[in-house]
Amino acid sequence: MFTLRRKTAGEAIFDAANVAGMLLICFVTIYPIWYVLVNAFNEGQDAMRGGIYWWPRVPSLDSFQAVFANPGIMTAMGITVSKTLAGTAAHVFFTAMVAYAFSRRDLIGRKGYMLIGTVTMFFSGGLIPSYLLVRDLHLLDNFLVYIIPAMFNFFDLIIFLAFFREIPAGLEEAAKIDGANDFSIFVRVVIPVSMPVIATIALFHGVYQWNDYFTGMIYINDMDLQPIQTFLYRVIAQSSSNLMMAAMPGGITKSVTSQSIKLATMVVTTLPIVLAYPFLQKYFVKGLMIGSIKG
Amino acid sequence: MSVNPGYELSVRGQPASRKAKFAKTVRKLIGQRYLQVMALLGVAWMAIFNYIPMYSVIIAFKEFDIVHSVGEAPWVGLAHFREFLDDDELPGVIWNTVGMSLIKLAIGFPLPIIFALFLNELRSLRLKKAVQTISYLPHFLSWVILGGILTTWLADIGIVNKLLMALGFIHEPISYLAEPSYFWSIVISSDIWKELGWSAIIYLAAIAGVSPEMYEAATIDGAGRFQKMRFVTLPSIRGTITILFILAVSGLLNSNFDQILVLRNSLNESASNVIDVYVYQTGIISSRYSYSAAVGLIKSIIALLLLLMANSVSKKLNDTSLF
């Protein structure tokens, strides 16, 4: 009896401390993002004084207005949106198509094809050979550099493969008897029943496309082709704040600063990720698990 | 004269069956022509985007320039490798790369395990879910955004300086990103901040697979919460820990390039120049392709050796290995 009671007291302390620790971790995770948010929604000149921690002191949407009025930022946003949509569609369709072919046990040469793919997971040419290849393919300063070199990935193929192997063979055979070829079986039968895995890969690749600044940084010199992440990289890492103030309509200039536009751009850039987050949350654990078990 | 019937049969039989087999394969190939095209498109992509760069690595042994193609460029043997070994920057580059990685391994590797263990002990399922959801979020933010957050926090009027000054620890603001001495701490702590929750997922999944009977048995034996963590949960996920540790060791020469590129500047260069940055600087910025490829190649070879080493050590020590 005595030991039991003591244990319960100890457990209560453990539980309370554990909950407190976890809440602290949550606060430490959320607060830096919150801090950016409240500063972005504060009037720019006033925010320069610092000291805005919990809530905007002088609430203002001027910085956001300035962001949407800045042609450079808007062009970069457009590039990011189009590279994310086109890149994700191409990646998912192409990788899934190859994965479906590789998943068919009757495919002649299947073992050899798989070996060719497996090698790519362990060896790569590295940065310079990849750069030279992109240059030789005339993809420098070309929108397609966001799409084609990212169209395929053997890790993602393995995740698709694991899923496709579970599809009952009867589905494909029924379509075959109807005279469909393998490509139309893939499009009409396999894709519709594979939506969970397609959503998983699409979300992961979508996040990659949205967040990637490196491709735009090394392969793109043309400012009109750079995505918003590369634009922000140039502003943040190279402190080119003049990019922010460029072509600013006269009316708003007084209250905003390059810092406040930077924060507002960060908020606008992150918003789609946050909106997609519930879906990511739903699919990513599943995807990660398939990948880790089979891969 | 005397013909061996068996011989004759086999001579006549073999080509016939081989031919038949071949014809069958061809028929099958024609039958699956769509499937073959789908597979070969993938193989062609890999040939171009994976295998051509692998072949181009030979420029590390050549004097490659824009005039010559990779094949035509003259061979120079190990000249670029020797040049790198003689470079004054080498010790600093190695120090920064390995030093940061080792600290990351020592702190950043165990933390997600500890986090997962304690998260698993939360009684309220709802709170557990909420903590997980919040802790994964930073993983999906780009390093550019995080760099923006950090520069805001660490600015002269930023919250860090304001707080430290209010508490009387410092008297005037410090420009953290301009001081090499702070660079490693900034890199390591921001990396932990971003990836703590995400890295814990895999351990949480492993913990979920532990049979409840083991916990019940431990409870009957009088084990407390800490003891259950130490003697039931931890040993049960040892395999997962080992595999992730092997991968972490093989990545010792990898810096988080995305992160470092955002946080580095000319003022903190002495602490931020890692191998990846060096390859980028010499190759892409200064166009010394052959030299830069040689440095990259050294790095890949060492990474491969580290992987094999960590793998065989862990095989010997606790029978778990990646391959």
PDB file of N, CA and C in Angstrom, chain B residues 205-284:
ATOM      1  N   ALA B 205       7.319   6.100 -34.199  1.00  0.00           N
ATOM      2  CA  ALA B 205       6.749   4.957 -34.909  1.00  0.00           C
ATOM      3  C   ALA B 205       7.321   3.659 -34.353  1.00  0.00           C
ATOM      4  N   ALA B 206       8.626   3.669 -34.077  1.00  0.00           N
ATOM      5  CA  ALA B 206       9.263   2.463 -33.528  1.00  0.00           C
ATOM      6  C   ALA B 206       8.700   2.163 -32.139  1.00  0.00           C
ATOM      7  N   ILE B 207       8.493   3.221 -31.350  1.00  0.00           N
ATOM      8  CA  ILE B 207       7.957   3.035 -29.995  1.00  0.00           C
ATOM      9  C   ILE B 207       6.534   2.474 -30.061  1.00  0.00           C
ATOM     10  N   ALA B 208       5.755   2.943 -31.047  1.00  0.00           N
ATOM     11  CA  ALA B 208       4.379   2.477 -31.181  1.00  0.00           C
ATOM     12  C   ALA B 208       4.335   0.971 -31.429  1.00  0.00           C
ATOM     13  N   GLY B 209       5.434   0.433 -31.964  1.00  0.00           N
ATOM     14  CA  GLY B 209       5.470  -0.993 -32.265  1.00  0.00           C
ATOM     15  C   GLY B 209       5.851  -1.867 -31.073  1.00  0.00           C
ATOM     16  N   VAL B 210       6.194  -1.235 -29.945  1.00  0.00           N
ATOM     17  CA  VAL B 210       6.580  -2.030 -28.763  1.00  0.00           C
ATOM     18  C   VAL B 210       5.334  -2.659 -28.150  1.00  0.00           C
ATOM     19  N   SER B 211       5.416  -3.934 -27.861  1.00  0.00           N
ATOM     20  CA  SER B 211       4.230  -4.629 -27.360  1.00  0.00           C
ATOM     21  C   SER B 211       3.852  -4.147 -25.958  1.00  0.00           C
ATOM     22  N   PRO B 212       2.558  -3.868 -25.720  1.00  0.00           N
ATOM     23  CA  PRO B 212       2.102  -3.363 -24.414  1.00  0.00           C
ATOM     24  C   PRO B 212       2.382  -4.362 -23.294  1.00  0.00           C
ATOM     25  N   GLU B 213       2.470  -5.648 -23.663  1.00  0.00           N
ATOM     26  CA  GLU B 213       2.722  -6.669 -22.639  1.00  0.00           C
ATOM     27  C   GLU B 213       4.055  -6.437 -21.930  1.00  0.00           C
ATOM     28  N   MET B 214       5.020  -5.921 -22.689  1.00  0.00           N
ATOM     29  CA  MET B 214       6.331  -5.670 -22.077  1.00  0.00           C
ATOM     30  C   MET B 214       6.197  -4.632 -20.968  1.00  0.00           C
ATOM     31  N   TYR B 215       5.345  -3.624 -21.224  1.00  0.00           N
ATOM     32  CA  TYR B 215       5.148  -2.585 -20.201  1.00  0.00           C
ATOM     33  C   TYR B 215       4.405  -3.152 -19.006  1.00  0.00           C
ATOM     34  N   GLU B 216       3.393  -3.996 -19.304  1.00  0.00           N
ATOM     35  CA  GLU B 216       2.637  -4.598 -18.216  1.00  0.00           C
ATOM     36  C   GLU B 216       3.547  -5.443 -17.335  1.00  0.00           C
ATOM     37  N   ALA B 217       4.397  -6.232 -17.984  1.00  0.00           N
ATOM     38  CA  ALA B 217       5.321  -7.085 -17.231  1.00  0.00           C
ATOM     39  C   ALA B 217       6.237  -6.216 -16.371  1.00  0.00           C
ATOM     40  N   ALA B 218       6.711  -5.107 -16.937  1.00  0.00           N
ATOM     41  CA  ALA B 218       7.606  -4.217 -16.193  1.00  0.00           C
ATOM     42  C   ALA B 218       6.878  -3.587 -15.011  1.00  0.00           C
ATOM     43  N   THR B 219       5.578  -3.258 -15.217  1.00  0.00           N
ATOM     44  CA  THR B 219       4.800  -2.674 -14.126  1.00  0.00           C
ATOM     45  C   THR B 219       4.661  -3.665 -12.974  1.00  0.00           C
ATOM     46  N   ILE B 220       4.371  -4.917 -13.313  1.00  0.00           N
ATOM     47  CA  ILE B 220       4.227  -5.943 -12.286  1.00  0.00           C
ATOM     48  C   ILE B 220       5.534  -6.107 -11.511  1.00  0.00           C
ATOM     49  N   ASP B 221       6.660  -5.983 -12.249  1.00  0.00           N
ATOM     50  CA  ASP B 221       7.967  -6.073 -11.587  1.00  0.00           C
ATOM     51  C   ASP B 221       8.294  -4.828 -10.775  1.00  0.00           C
ATOM     52  N   GLY B 222       7.414  -3.853 -10.787  1.00  0.00           N
ATOM     53  CA  GLY B 222       7.606  -2.670  -9.960  1.00  0.00           C
ATOM     54  C   GLY B 222       8.438  -1.578 -10.610  1.00  0.00           C
ATOM     55  N   ALA B 223       8.518  -1.569 -11.936  1.00  0.00           N
ATOM     56  CA  ALA B 223       9.327  -0.546 -12.609  1.00  0.00           C
ATOM     57  C   ALA B 223       8.578   0.784 -12.631  1.00  0.00           C
ATOM     58  N   GLY B 224       9.308   1.887 -12.382  1.00  0.00           N
ATOM     59  CA  GLY B 224       8.724   3.219 -12.467  1.00  0.00           C
ATOM     60  C   GLY B 224       8.782   3.716 -13.899  1.00  0.00           C
ATOM     61  N   ARG B 225       8.333   4.966 -14.113  1.00  0.00           N
ATOM     62  CA  ARG B 225       8.294   5.513 -15.469  1.00  0.00           C
ATOM     63  C   ARG B 225       9.675   5.601 -16.096  1.00  0.00           C
ATOM     64  N   PHE B 226      10.639   6.104 -15.306  1.00  0.00           N
ATOM     65  CA  PHE B 226      11.991   6.237 -15.848  1.00  0.00           C
ATOM     66  C   PHE B 226      12.579   4.872 -16.171  1.00  0.00           C
ATOM     67  N   GLN B 227      12.310   3.926 -15.264  1.00  0.00           N
ATOM     68  CA  GLN B 227      12.866   2.589 -15.492  1.00  0.00           C
ATOM     69  C   GLN B 227      12.267   1.947 -16.731  1.00  0.00           C
ATOM     70  N   LYS B 228      10.957   2.178 -16.953  1.00  0.00           N
ATOM     71  CA  LYS B 228      10.327   1.615 -18.150  1.00  0.00           C
ATOM     72  C   LYS B 228      10.937   2.237 -19.414  1.00  0.00           C
ATOM     73  N   MET B 229      11.170   3.548 -19.344  1.00  0.00           N
ATOM     74  CA  MET B 229      11.791   4.209 -20.498  1.00  0.00           C
ATOM     75  C   MET B 229      13.165   3.608 -20.771  1.00  0.00           C
ATOM     76  N   ARG B 230      13.907   3.427 -19.656  1.00  0.00           N
ATOM     77  CA  ARG B 230      15.296   3.011 -19.780  1.00  0.00           C
ATOM     78  C   ARG B 230      15.414   1.528 -20.168  1.00  0.00           C
ATOM     79  N   PHE B 231      14.542   0.673 -19.583  1.00  0.00           N
ATOM     80  CA  PHE B 231      14.744  -0.763 -19.765  1.00  0.00           C
ATOM     81  C   PHE B 231      13.751  -1.428 -20.717  1.00  0.00           C
ATOM     82  N   VAL B 232      12.681  -0.732 -21.074  1.00  0.00           N
ATOM     83  CA  VAL B 232      11.752  -1.334 -22.039  1.00  0.00           C
ATOM     84  C   VAL B 232      11.795  -0.571 -23.356  1.00  0.00           C
ATOM     85  N   THR B 233      11.451   0.728 -23.310  1.00  0.00           N
ATOM     86  CA  THR B 233      11.320   1.481 -24.548  1.00  0.00           C
ATOM     87  C   THR B 233      12.655   1.598 -25.282  1.00  0.00           C
ATOM     88  N   LEU B 234      13.667   2.059 -24.558  1.00  0.00           N
ATOM     89  CA  LEU B 234      14.947   2.327 -25.223  1.00  0.00           C
ATOM     90  C   LEU B 234      15.528   1.083 -25.897  1.00  0.00           C
ATOM     91  N   PRO B 235      15.603  -0.066 -25.189  1.00  0.00           N
ATOM     92  CA  PRO B 235      16.142  -1.255 -25.865  1.00  0.00           C
ATOM     93  C   PRO B 235      15.296  -1.672 -27.067  1.00  0.00           C
ATOM     94  N   SER B 236      13.976  -1.410 -27.008  1.00  0.00           N
ATOM     95  CA  SER B 236      13.120  -1.845 -28.110  1.00  0.00           C
ATOM     96  C   SER B 236      13.367  -1.044 -29.386  1.00  0.00           C
ATOM     97  N   ILE B 237      13.860   0.174 -29.241  1.00  0.00           N
ATOM     98  CA  ILE B 237      14.065   0.976 -30.456  1.00  0.00           C
ATOM     99  C   ILE B 237      15.551   1.051 -30.804  1.00  0.00           C
ATOM    100  N   ARG B 238      16.348   0.164 -30.206  1.00  0.00           N
ATOM    101  CA  ARG B 238      17.783   0.229 -30.446  1.00  0.00           C
ATOM    102  C   ARG B 238      18.132   0.048 -31.928  1.00  0.00           C
ATOM    103  N   GLY B 239      17.399  -0.845 -32.615  1.00  0.00           N
ATOM    104  CA  GLY B 239      17.672  -1.078 -34.032  1.00  0.00           C
ATOM    105  C   GLY B 239      17.514   0.199 -34.841  1.00  0.00           C
ATOM    106  N   THR B 240      16.403   0.913 -34.589  1.00  0.00           N
ATOM    107  CA  THR B 240      16.148   2.164 -35.308  1.00  0.00           C
ATOM    108  C   THR B 240      17.247   3.180 -35.020  1.00  0.00           C
ATOM    109  N   ILE B 241      17.612   3.271 -33.739  1.00  0.00           N
ATOM    110  CA  ILE B 241      18.655   4.231 -33.362  1.00  0.00           C
ATOM    111  C   ILE B 241      19.960   3.915 -34.097  1.00  0.00           C
ATOM    112  N   THR B 242      20.298   2.626 -34.122  1.00  0.00           N
ATOM    113  CA  THR B 242      21.556   2.237 -34.778  1.00  0.00           C
ATOM    114  C   THR B 242      21.573   2.649 -36.237  1.00  0.00           C
ATOM    115  N   ILE B 243      20.489   2.345 -36.951  1.00  0.00           N
ATOM    116  CA  ILE B 243      20.467   2.652 -38.381  1.00  0.00           C
ATOM    117  C   ILE B 243      20.584   4.154 -38.616  1.00  0.00           C
ATOM    118  N   LEU B 244      19.858   4.932 -37.816  1.00  0.00           N
ATOM    119  CA  LEU B 244      19.942   6.377 -38.006  1.00  0.00           C
ATOM    120  C   LEU B 244      21.323   6.899 -37.613  1.00  0.00           C
ATOM    121  N   PHE B 245      21.945   6.233 -36.646  1.00  0.00           N
ATOM    122  CA  PHE B 245      23.287   6.651 -36.251  1.00  0.00           C
ATOM    123  C   PHE B 245      24.295   6.379 -37.377  1.00  0.00           C
ATOM    124  N   ILE B 246      24.166   5.220 -38.025  1.00  0.00           N
ATOM    125  CA  ILE B 246      25.059   4.912 -39.149  1.00  0.00           C
ATOM    126  C   ILE B 246      24.929   6.002 -40.214  1.00  0.00           C
ATOM    127  N   LEU B 247      23.682   6.340 -40.517  1.00  0.00           N
ATOM    128  CA  LEU B 247      23.457   7.362 -41.543  1.00  0.00           C
ATOM    129  C   LEU B 247      24.040   8.706 -41.113  1.00  0.00           C
ATOM    130  N   ALA B 248      23.899   9.035 -39.815  1.00  0.00           N
ATOM    131  CA  ALA B 248      24.415  10.308 -39.331  1.00  0.00           C
ATOM    132  C   ALA B 248      25.935  10.347 -39.420  1.00  0.00           C
ATOM    133  N   VAL B 249      26.580   9.234 -39.082  1.00  0.00           N
ATOM    134  CA  VAL B 249      28.043   9.195 -39.158  1.00  0.00           C
ATOM    135  C   VAL B 249      28.507   9.334 -40.603  1.00  0.00           C
ATOM    136  N   SER B 250      27.813   8.660 -41.518  1.00  0.00           N
ATOM    137  CA  SER B 250      28.244   8.751 -42.914  1.00  0.00           C
ATOM    138  C   SER B 250      28.043  10.160 -43.454  1.00  0.00           C
ATOM    139  N   GLY B 251      27.221  10.939 -42.789  1.00  0.00           N
ATOM    140  CA  GLY B 251      27.002  12.307 -43.234  1.00  0.00           C
ATOM    141  C   GLY B 251      27.864  13.334 -42.526  1.00  0.00           C
ATOM    142  N   LEU B 252      28.897  12.874 -41.829  1.00  0.00           N
ATOM    143  CA  LEU B 252      29.732  13.808 -41.054  1.00  0.00           C
ATOM    144  C   LEU B 252      30.318  14.944 -41.899  1.00  0.00           C
ATOM    145  N   LEU B 253      30.624  14.653 -43.155  1.00  0.00           N
ATOM    146  CA  LEU B 253      31.225  15.702 -43.984  1.00  0.00           C
ATOM    147  C   LEU B 253      30.166  16.557 -44.677  1.00  0.00           C
ATOM    148  N   ASN B 254      28.895  16.152 -44.513  1.00  0.00           N
ATOM    149  CA  ASN B 254      27.817  16.959 -45.072  1.00  0.00           C
ATOM    150  C   ASN B 254      27.472  18.060 -44.097  1.00  0.00           C
ATOM    151  N   SER B 255      27.496  19.278 -44.558  1.00  0.00           N
ATOM    152  CA  SER B 255      26.948  20.321 -43.717  1.00  0.00           C
ATOM    153  C   SER B 255      25.552  20.549 -44.249  1.00  0.00           C
ATOM    154  N   ASN B 256      24.737  21.197 -43.478  1.00  0.00           N
ATOM    155  CA  ASN B 256      23.436  21.562 -44.005  1.00  0.00           C
ATOM    156  C   ASN B 256      23.649  22.778 -44.905  1.00  0.00           C
ATOM    157  N   PHE B 257      23.864  22.478 -46.191  1.00  0.00           N
ATOM    158  CA  PHE B 257      24.308  23.492 -47.140  1.00  0.00           C
ATOM    159  C   PHE B 257      23.280  24.609 -47.277  1.00  0.00           C
ATOM    160  N   ASP B 258      22.012  24.207 -47.375  1.00  0.00           N
ATOM    161  CA  ASP B 258      20.908  25.163 -47.493  1.00  0.00           C
ATOM    162  C   ASP B 258      20.957  26.182 -46.361  1.00  0.00           C
ATOM    163  N   GLN B 259      21.216  25.647 -45.164  1.00  0.00           N
ATOM    164  CA  GLN B 259      21.223  26.480 -43.965  1.00  0.00           C
ATOM    165  C   GLN B 259      22.448  27.400 -43.950  1.00  0.00           C
ATOM    166  N   ILE B 260      23.615  26.811 -44.195  1.00  0.00           N
ATOM    167  CA  ILE B 260      24.847  27.587 -44.073  1.00  0.00           C
ATOM    168  C   ILE B 260      24.920  28.697 -45.111  1.00  0.00           C
ATOM    169  N   LEU B 261      24.426  28.396 -46.325  1.00  0.00           N
ATOM    170  CA  LEU B 261      24.439  29.426 -47.363  1.00  0.00           C
ATOM    171  C   LEU B 261      23.636  30.644 -46.936  1.00  0.00           C
ATOM    172  N   VAL B 262      22.552  30.410 -46.212  1.00  0.00           N
ATOM    173  CA  VAL B 262      21.709  31.523 -45.793  1.00  0.00           C
ATOM    174  C   VAL B 262      22.380  32.329 -44.678  1.00  0.00           C
ATOM    175  N   LEU B 263      23.054  31.619 -43.750  1.00  0.00           N
ATOM    176  CA  LEU B 263      23.560  32.300 -42.558  1.00  0.00           C
ATOM    177  C   LEU B 263      24.977  32.844 -42.709  1.00  0.00           C
ATOM    178  N   ARG B 264      25.716  32.357 -43.706  1.00  0.00           N
ATOM    179  CA  ARG B 264      27.109  32.792 -43.819  1.00  0.00           C
ATOM    180  C   ARG B 264      27.183  34.189 -44.435  1.00  0.00           C
ATOM    181  N   ASN B 265      28.265  34.885 -44.110  1.00  0.00           N
ATOM    182  CA  ASN B 265      28.566  36.148 -44.777  1.00  0.00           C
ATOM    183  C   ASN B 265      30.067  36.369 -44.678  1.00  0.00           C
ATOM    184  N   SER B 266      30.538  37.456 -45.271  1.00  0.00           N
ATOM    185  CA  SER B 266      31.996  37.620 -45.333  1.00  0.00           C
ATOM    186  C   SER B 266      32.594  37.839 -43.944  1.00  0.00           C
ATOM    187  N   LEU B 267      31.775  38.294 -42.989  1.00  0.00           N
ATOM    188  CA  LEU B 267      32.320  38.565 -41.660  1.00  0.00           C
ATOM    189  C   LEU B 267      32.490  37.297 -40.817  1.00  0.00           C
ATOM    190  N   ASN B 268      31.593  36.319 -41.005  1.00  0.00           N
ATOM    191  CA  ASN B 268      31.725  35.089 -40.210  1.00  0.00           C
ATOM    192  C   ASN B 268      32.415  33.969 -40.980  1.00  0.00           C
ATOM    193  N   GLU B 269      33.067  34.315 -42.069  1.00  0.00           N
ATOM    194  CA  GLU B 269      33.632  33.323 -42.978  1.00  0.00           C
ATOM    195  C   GLU B 269      34.561  32.327 -42.279  1.00  0.00           C
ATOM    196  N   SER B 270      35.355  32.809 -41.323  1.00  0.00           N
ATOM    197  CA  SER B 270      36.334  31.917 -40.703  1.00  0.00           C
ATOM    198  C   SER B 270      35.665  30.773 -39.958  1.00  0.00           C
ATOM    199  N   ALA B 271      34.395  30.927 -39.603  1.00  0.00           N
ATOM    200  CA  ALA B 271      33.696  29.850 -38.897  1.00  0.00           C
ATOM    201  C   ALA B 271      32.692  29.149 -39.792  1.00  0.00           C
ATOM    202  N   SER B 272      32.384  29.745 -40.948  1.00  0.00           N
ATOM    203  CA  SER B 272      31.301  29.207 -41.757  1.00  0.00           C
ATOM    204  C   SER B 272      31.782  28.530 -43.041  1.00  0.00           C
ATOM    205  N   ASN B 273      33.079  28.574 -43.290  1.00  0.00           N
ATOM    206  CA  ASN B 273      33.576  27.972 -44.524  1.00  0.00           C
ATOM    207  C   ASN B 273      33.689  26.463 -44.344  1.00  0.00           C
ATOM    208  N   VAL B 274      32.683  25.717 -44.841  1.00  0.00           N
ATOM    209  CA  VAL B 274      32.699  24.260 -44.760  1.00  0.00           C
ATOM    210  C   VAL B 274      32.962  23.706 -46.161  1.00  0.00           C
ATOM    211  N   ILE B 275      33.168  22.389 -46.258  1.00  0.00           N
ATOM    212  CA  ILE B 275      33.538  21.796 -47.554  1.00  0.00           C
ATOM    213  C   ILE B 275      32.534  22.156 -48.643  1.00  0.00           C
ATOM    214  N   ASP B 276      31.244  22.020 -48.321  1.00  0.00           N
ATOM    215  CA  ASP B 276      30.225  22.299 -49.334  1.00  0.00           C
ATOM    216  C   ASP B 276      30.304  23.733 -49.840  1.00  0.00           C
ATOM    217  N   VAL B 277      30.550  24.661 -48.926  1.00  0.00           N
ATOM    218  CA  VAL B 277      30.668  26.064 -49.327  1.00  0.00           C
ATOM    219  C   VAL B 277      31.923  26.251 -50.176  1.00  0.00           C
ATOM    220  N   TYR B 278      32.984  25.573 -49.770  1.00  0.00           N
ATOM    221  CA  TYR B 278      34.251  25.675 -50.494  1.00  0.00           C
ATOM    222  C   TYR B 278      34.094  25.178 -51.936  1.00  0.00           C
ATOM    223  N   VAL B 279      33.401  24.028 -52.089  1.00  0.00           N
ATOM    224  CA  VAL B 279      33.157  23.486 -53.425  1.00  0.00           C
ATOM    225  C   VAL B 279      32.332  24.476 -54.249  1.00  0.00           C
ATOM    226  N   TYR B 280      31.328  25.033 -53.623  1.00  0.00           N
ATOM    227  CA  TYR B 280      30.455  25.991 -54.309  1.00  0.00           C
ATOM    228  C   TYR B 280      31.238  27.237 -54.727  1.00  0.00           C
ATOM    229  N   GLN B 281      32.044  27.748 -53.803  1.00  0.00           N
ATOM    230  CA  GLN B 281      32.825  28.960 -54.066  1.00  0.00           C
ATOM    231  C   GLN B 281      33.827  28.758 -55.196  1.00  0.00           C
ATOM    232  N   THR B 282      34.632  27.683 -55.079  1.00  0.00           N
ATOM    233  CA  THR B 282      35.667  27.479 -56.092  1.00  0.00           C
ATOM    234  C   THR B 282      35.048  27.069 -57.421  1.00  0.00           C
ATOM    235  N   GLY B 283      33.997  26.249 -57.382  1.00  0.00           N
ATOM    236  CA  GLY B 283      33.419  25.731 -58.619  1.00  0.00           C
ATOM    237  C   GLY B 283      32.492  26.701 -59.304  1.00  0.00           C
ATOM    238  N   ILE B 284      31.402  27.052 -58.633  1.00  0.00           N
ATOM    239  CA  ILE B 284      30.371  27.849 -59.298  1.00  0.00           C
ATOM    240  C   ILE B 284      30.780  29.321 -59.381  1.00  0.00           C
TER     241      ILE B 284
END
